[in-house]
C-alpha positions as semicolon CSV with decimal commas, in nm:
position;residue;x (nm);y (nm);z (nm)
1;M;-2,176;2,556;1,875
2;A;-2,218;2,446;1,514
3;T;-2,440;2,140;1,462
4;I;-2,252;1,844;1,319
5;T;-2,477;1,662;1,064
6;R;-2,459;1,297;0,996
7;E;-2,436;1,375;0,618
8;K;-2,089;1,536;0,663
9;F;-1,940;1,210;0,777
10;D;-2,127;0,969;0,544
11;N;-1,939;0,759;0,281
12;I;-1,897;0,951;-0,043
13;I;-1,715;0,666;-0,221
14;E;-1,771;0,298;-0,169
15;I;-1,563;0,028;-0,346
16;K;-1,713;-0,316;-0,332
17;N;-1,530;-0,633;-0,429
18;V;-1,346;-0,457;-0,714
19;T;-1,101;-0,660;-0,914
20;K;-0,903;-0,553;-1,225
21;V;-0,713;-0,803;-1,448
22;F;-0,478;-0,708;-1,731
23;D;-0,384;-0,980;-1,970
24;G;-0,429;-1,247;-1,706
25;I;-0,244;-1,054;-1,435
26;T;-0,444;-0,936;-1,138
27;A;-0,358;-0,569;-1,063
28;V;-0,639;-0,516;-0,802
29;D;-0,768;-0,809;-0,614
30;N;-1,119;-0,794;-0,457
31;V;-1,073;-0,450;-0,292
32;N;-1,345;-0,328;-0,046
33;L;-1,304;0,038;0,067
34;A;-1,517;0,320;0,198
35;V;-1,409;0,693;0,195
36;R;-1,597;0,944;0,405
37;R;-1,696;1,279;0,282
38;G;-1,429;1,548;0,323
39;E;-1,149;1,304;0,415
40;F;-0,787;1,311;0,291
41;V;-0,721;0,944;0,206
42;T;-0,389;0,817;0,074
43;L;-0,334;0,505;-0,127
44;L;0,012;0,396;-0,025
45;G;0,226;0,110;-0,143
46;P;0,534;-0,004;-0,352
47;S;0,545;0,031;-0,733
48;G;0,305;-0,213;-0,893
49;C;0,085;-0,267;-0,602
50;G;-0,230;-0,154;-0,773
51;K;-0,283;0,187;-0,616
52;T;-0,291;0,391;-0,949
53;T;-0,507;0,132;-1,113
54;L;-0,757;0,168;-0,820
55;L;-0,746;0,542;-0,856
56;R;-0,806;0,524;-1,236
57;M;-1,110;0,301;-1,179
58;I;-1,249;0,558;-0,929
59;A;-1,200;0,829;-1,191
60;G;-1,359;0,617;-1,468
61;F;-1,044;0,580;-1,683
62;E;-1,043;0,209;-1,622
63;M;-1,339;-0,029;-1,585
64;P;-1,328;-0,296;-1,325
65;T;-1,322;-0,660;-1,434
66;S;-1,564;-0,726;-1,156
67;G;-1,712;-0,545;-0,857
68;S;-1,877;-0,204;-0,817
69;I;-1,795;0,159;-0,740
70;F;-2,043;0,385;-0,580
71;L;-2,049;0,764;-0,551
72;E;-2,292;0,903;-0,300
73;K;-2,476;0,571;-0,306
74;Q;-2,507;0,578;-0,687
75;D;-2,348;0,303;-0,890
76;V;-2,098;0,479;-1,125
77;T;-1,899;0,161;-1,227
78;T;-1,983;0,210;-1,600
79;V;-2,023;0,590;-1,597
80;P;-1,764;0,768;-1,817
81;P;-1,513;1,006;-1,657
82;H;-1,672;1,334;-1,783
83;L;-2,003;1,247;-1,628
84;R;-1,853;1,178;-1,275
85;P;-1,815;1,481;-1,031
86;I;-1,452;1,383;-0,999
87;N;-1,138;1,554;-1,125
88;T;-0,780;1,419;-1,147
89;V;-0,438;1,576;-1,096
90;F;-0,164;1,369;-1,260
91;Q;0,210;1,349;-1,190
92;K;0,268;1,505;-1,536
93;Y;0,043;1,800;-1,504
94;A;-0,078;1,810;-1,863
95;L;-0,103;2,182;-1,875
96;F;-0,145;2,370;-2,208
97;P;0,180;2,541;-2,287
98;H;0,023;2,785;-2,544
99;L;-0,227;2,915;-2,281
100;N;-0,136;3,131;-1,974
101;V;-0,222;3,043;-1,620
102;F;-0,569;3,206;-1,621
103;K;-0,676;3,034;-1,946
104;N;-0,545;2,698;-1,827
105;I;-0,757;2,714;-1,525
106;A;-1,061;2,854;-1,712
107;F;-1,042;2,583;-1,985
108;G;-1,276;2,340;-1,806
109;L;-1,521;2,614;-1,709
110;K;-1,562;2,717;-2,076
111;L;-1,670;2,364;-2,163
112;K;-1,896;2,314;-1,868
113;R;-2,275;2,347;-1,893
114;I;-2,496;2,420;-1,591
115;P;-2,872;2,392;-1,565
116;T;-3,075;2,718;-1,595
117;G;-3,363;2,586;-1,394
118;E;-3,587;2,598;-1,691
119;L;-3,729;2,332;-1,918
120;D;-3,766;2,313;-2,300
121;K;-4,089;2,227;-2,475
122;K;-4,024;1,858;-2,424
123;G;-3,963;1,891;-2,055
124;R;-3,586;1,862;-2,067
125;P;-3,360;2,076;-1,854
126;I;-3,208;2,374;-2,037
127;Y;-2,834;2,432;-1,993
128;R;-2,612;2,732;-2,042
129;K;-2,237;2,821;-2,045
130;F;-2,072;3,020;-1,765
131;T;-2,045;3,394;-1,845
132;K;-1,710;3,569;-1,876
133;D;-1,772;3,737;-1,540
134;E;-1,854;3,407;-1,369
135;I;-1,546;3,246;-1,509
136;A;-1,327;3,532;-1,401
137;E;-1,472;3,522;-1,051
138;K;-1,416;3,148;-1,019
139;V;-1,056;3,157;-1,154
140;E;-0,957;3,444;-0,938
141;R;-1,100;3,265;-0,631
142;V;-0,893;2,956;-0,691
143;L;-0,580;3,151;-0,782
144;K;-0,596;3,306;-0,441
145;L;-0,650;2,964;-0,282
146;V;-0,333;2,820;-0,438
147;N;-0,137;3,149;-0,370
148;L;-0,100;3,250;-0,738
149;E;-0,307;3,563;-0,738
150;A;-0,053;3,763;-0,937
151;Y;0,020;3,488;-1,186
152;G;-0,290;3,476;-1,408
153;H;-0,123;3,645;-1,704
154;R;0,193;3,441;-1,671
155;G;0,296;3,171;-1,925
156;I;0,314;2,809;-1,819
157;T;0,669;2,743;-1,940
158;G;0,804;3,028;-1,722
159;L;0,674;2,871;-1,397
160;S;0,866;2,657;-1,148
161;G;0,758;2,294;-1,092
162;G;0,575;2,386;-0,776
163;Q;0,384;2,664;-0,941
164;Q;0,284;2,436;-1,224
165;Q;0,153;2,191;-0,971
166;R;-0,054;2,465;-0,812
167;V;-0,202;2,550;-1,151
168;A;-0,293;2,191;-1,217
169;I;-0,467;2,174;-0,879
170;A;-0,643;2,502;-0,942
171;R;-0,769;2,372;-1,286
172;A;-0,896;2,053;-1,118
173;I;-1,092;2,226;-0,830
174;V;-1,230;2,529;-1,025
175;C;-1,507;2,317;-1,154
176;E;-1,596;2,230;-0,794
177;P;-1,575;1,843;-0,802
178;K;-1,702;1,645;-0,516
179;V;-1,378;1,428;-0,515
180;L;-1,027;1,531;-0,610
181;L;-0,787;1,251;-0,717
182;L;-0,417;1,308;-0,705
183;D;-0,179;1,059;-0,872
184;E;0,163;1,126;-0,724
185;P;0,145;1,502;-0,802
186;L;0,471;1,579;-0,612
187;G;0,679;1,322;-0,792
188;A;0,852;1,565;-1,028
189;L;0,951;1,814;-0,751
190;D;1,281;1,822;-0,563
191;L;1,294;1,719;-0,195
192;K;1,272;2,083;-0,054
193;M;0,974;2,163;-0,284
194;R;0,803;1,833;-0,196
195;K;0,819;1,915;0,174
196;E;0,672;2,267;0,118
197;M;0,394;2,129;-0,108
198;Q;0,301;1,858;0,145
199;S;0,212;2,122;0,395
200;E;0,039;2,336;0,130
201;L;-0,176;2,041;-0,002
202;A;-0,284;1,955;0,363
203;A;-0,370;2,328;0,420
204;M;-0,559;2,350;0,080
205;H;-0,759;2,035;0,171
206;K;-0,879;2,196;0,487
207;N;-0,974;2,516;0,303
208;I;-1,158;2,355;0,023
209;G;-1,333;2,091;0,232
210;I;-1,374;1,835;-0,057
211;T;-1,266;1,466;-0,056
212;F;-0,902;1,410;-0,156
213;I;-0,778;1,068;-0,263
214;Y;-0,398;1,072;-0,308
215;V;-0,157;0,809;-0,447
216;T;0,200;0,785;-0,348
217;H;0,485;0,541;-0,257
218;D;0,627;0,784;-0,016
219;Q;0,548;0,686;0,342
220;E;0,645;1,026;0,488
221;E;0,393;1,198;0,244
222;A;0,117;0,961;0,343
223;L;0,179;1,002;0,728
224;T;0,221;1,380;0,703
225;M;-0,088;1,475;0,508
226;S;-0,354;1,208;0,549
227;D;-0,659;1,156;0,767
228;K;-0,653;0,789;0,661
229;V;-0,407;0,572;0,483
230;V;-0,471;0,266;0,270
231;V;-0,162;0,040;0,256
232;M;-0,159;-0,183;-0,046
233;T;0,053;-0,462;-0,193
234;D;-0,007;-0,721;-0,457
235;G;-0,335;-0,548;-0,547
236;A;-0,487;-0,600;-0,200
237;V;-0,548;-0,378;0,096
238;Q;-0,324;-0,475;0,391
239;Q;-0,445;-0,210;0,633
240;Y;-0,675;0,096;0,633
241;G;-0,663;0,344;0,931
242;T;-0,517;0,668;1,061
243;P;-0,146;0,726;1,019
244;K;-0,082;0,692;1,390
245;K;-0,279;0,358;1,397
246;I;-0,081;0,216;1,109
247;Y;0,252;0,318;1,251
248;D;0,193;0,216;1,608
249;E;-0,017;-0,098;1,533
250;P;0,071;-0,242;1,193
251;A;-0,168;-0,523;1,094
252;N;0,104;-0,745;0,961
253;A;0,473;-0,772;0,887
254;F;0,450;-0,619;0,549
255;V;0,291;-0,298;0,683
256;A;0,542;-0,283;0,969
257;D;0,834;-0,316;0,730
258;F;0,687;-0,068;0,472
259;I;0,594;0,208;0,724
260;G;0,904;0,338;0,875
261;E;1,200;0,151;1,027
262;S;1,109;-0,169;1,203
263;N;1,265;-0,458;1,384
264;I;1,051;-0,764;1,300
265;L;1,102;-1,077;1,494
266;S;0,947;-1,416;1,569
267;G;0,849;-1,477;1,925
268;V;0,627;-1,689;2,163
269;M;0,352;-1,557;2,379
270;K;0,407;-1,721;2,715
271;K;0,077;-1,581;2,848
272;D;-0,114;-1,261;2,838
273;F;0,111;-0,957;2,850
274;L;0,431;-1,161;2,841
275;V;0,629;-1,254;2,523
276;E;0,960;-1,428;2,467
277;F;1,201;-1,340;2,191
278;C;1,579;-1,346;2,150
279;G;1,575;-1,594;2,441
280;T;1,441;-1,342;2,685
281;E;1,098;-1,276;2,824
282;F;0,947;-0,922;2,791
283;K;0,636;-0,765;2,931
284;C;0,401;-0,633;2,664
285;M;0,054;-0,480;2,627
286;D;-0,105;-0,754;2,426
287;K;-0,340;-1,035;2,530
288;G;-0,579;-1,292;2,369
289;F;-0,312;-1,518;2,218
290;G;-0,285;-1,892;2,304
291;K;-0,042;-2,007;2,568
292;D;0,305;-2,062;2,394
293;E;0,158;-1,945;2,068
294;K;0,412;-1,852;1,804
295;V;0,378;-1,491;1,700
296;D;0,551;-1,210;1,503
297;L;0,631;-0,889;1,672
298;V;0,748;-0,539;1,586
299;V;0,979;-0,315;1,782
300;R;1,042;0,032;1,640
301;P;1,409;0,149;1,647
302;E;1,317;0,464;1,859
303;D;1,153;0,243;2,129
304;I;1,468;0,055;2,219
305;A;1,668;0,192;2,504
306;I;2,045;0,144;2,483
307;N;2,279;0,140;2,788
308;A;2,643;0,059;2,843
309;K;2,599;-0,114;3,176
310;S;2,270;-0,314;3,207
311;G;1,962;-0,414;3,016
312;A;1,755;-0,715;2,891
313;L;1,965;-0,807;2,586
314;K;2,347;-0,790;2,547
315;G;2,476;-0,694;2,214
316;E;2,758;-0,542;2,020
317;V;2,749;-0,225;1,803
318;V;2,812;-0,318;1,443
319;S;2,776;0,024;1,289
320;T;2,658;0,380;1,360
321;V;2,539;0,655;1,125
322;F;2,460;1,016;1,226
323;K;2,107;1,118;1,105
324;G;2,098;1,475;1,197
325;T;1,891;1,464;1,520
326;Y;1,985;1,111;1,627
327;Y;2,228;0,820;1,565
328;E;2,106;0,507;1,397
329;M;2,304;0,198;1,510
330;E;2,306;-0,164;1,422
331;I;2,331;-0,388;1,727
332;M;2,407;-0,756;1,706
333;T;2,246;-0,968;1,984
334;G;2,280;-1,335;1,926
335;D;2,133;-1,424;1,595
336;Y;1,933;-1,097;1,547
337;Q;2,062;-0,756;1,441
338;F;1,855;-0,472;1,583
339;T;1,829;-0,126;1,430
340;V;1,837;0,126;1,724
341;Q;1,787;0,509;1,713
342;N;1,925;0,723;2,002
343;T;2,044;1,074;2,056
344;V;2,370;0,918;2,224
345;E;2,620;0,753;1,998
346;F;2,773;0,418;2,086
347;T;3,084;0,321;1,872
348;P;3,135;0,011;1,659
349;G;3,275;-0,281;1,859
350;Q;3,130;-0,151;2,195
351;T;2,938;-0,388;2,417
352;V;2,583;-0,252;2,506
353;W;2,259;-0,364;2,664
354;L;1,914;-0,315;2,501
355;S;1,570;-0,277;2,684
356;V;1,216;-0,228;2,556
357;E;0,924;-0,097;2,752
358;P;0,592;-0,300;2,723
359;D;0,428;-0,033;2,506
360;G;0,719;-0,053;2,263
361;I;0,635;-0,403;2,168
362;H;0,348;-0,478;1,914
363;I;0,240;-0,842;1,879
364;M;0,086;-0,975;1,558
365;K;-0,059;-1,316;1,467
366;K;0,209;-1,546;1,322
367;L;0,239;-1,533;0,952
368;K;0,137;-1,859;0,789
369;T;0,423;-2,092;0,709
370;V;0,285;-2,295;0,429
371;N;0,199;-2,219;0,066
372;E;-0,118;-2,391;-0,048
373;Y;-0,226;-2,448;-0,414
374;V;-0,478;-2,650;-0,621
375;G;-0,299;-2,870;-0,867
376;E;-0,366;-3,148;-1,119
377;I;-0,228;-3,500;-1,118
378;I;-0,025;-3,564;-1,436
379;S;0,113;-3,903;-1,350
380;E;0,134;-4,127;-1,048
381;N;0,411;-3,910;-0,896
382;T;0,383;-3,587;-1,078
383;V;0,153;-3,288;-1,009
384;R;0,112;-2,979;-1,222
385;L;0,085;-2,648;-1,032
386;C;0,166;-2,289;-1,099
387;G;0,277;-2,361;-1,463
388;G;0,523;-2,651;-1,380
389;D;0,524;-3,016;-1,326
390;F;0,660;-3,121;-0,979
391;E;0,750;-3,464;-0,861
392;F;0,604;-3,584;-0,525
393;M;0,593;-3,899;-0,315
394;P;0,242;-4,040;-0,331
395;G;0,271;-4,284;-0,040
396;E;-0,033;-4,517;-0,020
397;T;-0,279;-4,293;-0,180
398;V;-0,377;-4,392;-0,541
399;Y;-0,423;-4,085;-0,778
400;E;-0,561;-4,093;-1,130
401;R;-0,453;-3,869;-1,407
402;G;-0,665;-3,548;-1,403
403;D;-0,738;-3,563;-1,025
404;E;-0,765;-3,222;-0,867
405;V;-0,552;-3,214;-0,550
406;K;-0,446;-2,965;-0,282
407;V;-0,066;-2,916;-0,261
408;K;0,110;-2,788;0,044
409;I;0,472;-2,658;0,060
410;P;0,631;-2,518;0,376
411;F;0,805;-2,177;0,322
412;D;1,139;-2,321;0,431
413;K;1,124;-2,612;0,188
414;I;1,150;-2,418;-0,125
415;E;1,484;-2,357;-0,294
416;L;1,549;-2,049;-0,512
417;T;1,815;-2,068;-0,782
418;D;2,006;-1,790;-0,961
419;D;1,941;-1,944;-1,292
420;E;1,578;-2,008;-1,362
421;T;1,658;-2,294;-1,590
422;D;1,782;-2,480;-1,286
423;G;1,432;-2,474;-1,141
424;V;1,109;-2,629;-1,245
425;I;0,946;-2,284;-1,303
426;G;1,080;-1,923;-1,310
427;A;0,963;-1,633;-1,112
428;N;1,043;-1,269;-1,014
429;V;1,123;-1,158;-0,658
430;T;0,859;-0,905;-0,555
431;Q;0,912;-0,861;-0,177
432;T;1,179;-0,947;0,067
433;L;1,147;-0,908;0,445
434;Y;1,442;-0,944;0,694
435;K;1,336;-1,146;1,003
436;G;1,658;-1,163;1,191
437;S;1,813;-1,503;1,127
438;Y;1,648;-1,537;0,779
439;Y;1,463;-1,351;0,503
440;Q;1,109;-1,408;0,398
441;V;1,088;-1,368;0,014
442;Q;0,781;-1,348;-0,200
443;V;0,814;-1,440;-0,566
444;Y;0,557;-1,425;-0,858
445;T;0,547;-1,685;-1,119
446;D;0,487;-1,597;-1,485
447;D;0,122;-1,724;-1,459
448;D;0,039;-1,487;-1,166
449;N;0,083;-1,728;-0,876
450;D;0,300;-1,648;-0,576
451;F;0,531;-1,844;-0,349
452;F;0,667;-1,740;-0,002
453;I;1,003;-1,873;0,090
454;D;1,205;-1,854;0,411
455;T;1,573;-1,857;0,321
456;V;1,904;-1,746;0,468
457;D;2,006;-1,597;0,131
458;E;1,937;-1,242;0,056
459;W;1,759;-1,160;-0,273
460;D;1,696;-0,828;-0,441
461;I;1,346;-0,715;-0,561
462;G;1,330;-0,779;-0,936
463;D;1,575;-1,076;-0,928
464;R;1,475;-1,349;-1,178
465;V;1,496;-1,693;-0,995
466;G;1,410;-2,056;-1,048
467;I;1,189;-2,259;-0,805
468;R;1,301;-2,601;-0,704
469;I;1,130;-2,834;-0,446
470;D;1,239;-3,167;-0,316
471;P;0,962;-3,433;-0,385
472;K;0,950;-3,535;-0,016
473;D;0,858;-3,173;0,078
474;L;0,540;-3,160;-0,130
475;T;0,223;-3,271;0,061
476;V;-0,049;-3,377;-0,192
477;E;-0,412;-3,446;-0,083
478;K;-0,723;-3,523;-0,255
479;T;-0,993;-3,256;-0,275
480;A;-1,367;-3,272;-0,308
481;N;-1,362;-3,040;-0,607
482;E;-1,372;-3,140;-0,970
483;G;-1,164;-3,002;-1,245
484;G;-0,791;-2,935;-1,282
485;A;-0,748;-2,559;-1,307
486;V;-0,465;-2,425;-1,097
487;A;-0,605;-2,185;-0,842
488;D;-0,453;-1,876;-0,692
489;T;-0,235;-1,940;-0,386
490;V;-0,385;-1,918;-0,041
491;A;-0,076;-1,737;0,050
492;D;-0,176;-1,442;-0,170
493;T;-0,465;-1,352;0,055
494;E;-0,345;-1,481;0,385
495;V;0,034;-1,455;0,430
496;W;0,047;-1,089;0,496
497;D;-0,281;-1,092;0,675
498;G;-0,242;-1,014;1,041
499;E;-0,611;-1,078;1,140
């Protein structure tokens, strides 16, 4: 039996407290991450979540605003890209159209210098170029690795998208980097080719044995190919773990909603291993919550049993869609509409019963329900926060102009308007999460603050909205801090956190 060394499983990359700010907008927010040697790690998240920015900082194309990046325990935060043992494959492959496949792959080798093992008169290492035979041997080896042995003489423009992608990977690995970064490399391929290349990339990773860090917004890609998945949103890591762990045990509602189909509900833990939702008690596998503690929970569509005669919840079929190997049905039970997947079809209008086994229910800590900010008193009944001046009811507390205060606003006490001029400040909708009887919406203001709103109205990502708050719904408290700068919202770091 081969001896497993500790070194094989050590951390090749460590990202410590890394933040990146562009023009006052935080793209990556205090990320901490460790990648083990030889792993296939995928950065997964919606567009604009910071995954590509994080990848570019690992590569050296972007410098962190703060924090450090270590490669094999060495700080490479300020080391330029060409001095890092890291190569990158981009979505646009950036191949040279005037060179054939062989010359495209060999290009980096011709520029590379390797030590001879000798020193010059001043004691400095002497470097040399690769010989033609060495270059040919290395290129032929990687051509075989990417299944393009017979394509060395071919022109780039005559290759298919999948073949060009293989050439780009071959060019990146021929110089034997310690880490290969892949920035949505399958994005330009059609669906069938993407499926094929997912399998080929996973097999290639096993054969090469180096560390892969892969960026995608495609959940299936991440779950199919990866050893570990990093789920990101708003520049922050929401969960880091194996594909199975993330799918079966999402850390919070965002992860549950983003990874696969999910039914996300609010419930109450009656006691260990017993939760109540939709007015019915269900046995579950979770413990350690307080008695009658409000919780969020996830039930996957495939974990719901549907029966025409009996079950825990009575419902009515709203719609049914054939998905190839199963039917996906929408079932209305009281105020909540469940998504259910089953191999047996039930027709719209039919009365059915739903049941869930204990291991099909995953309990999460309840998301916070209050936005918190630091604001500045402008007048006796006006506080400035998030770029706007909001009226409030001061009560018996006496405030002075310039006082720093803490402001609290419940999620369900914020009104969104279609016309931003009808609100105190404007914002863009960045996330929306269906929770049965209401939607939880996240919006970003123009000065990089966020609000979370519980509303019965459905909003689309990208909608421009106004924010309006009734003065009686703002709670203003004095703080011990001095100064008047508006701070980032507590919701930004805590709302989606399931810890």
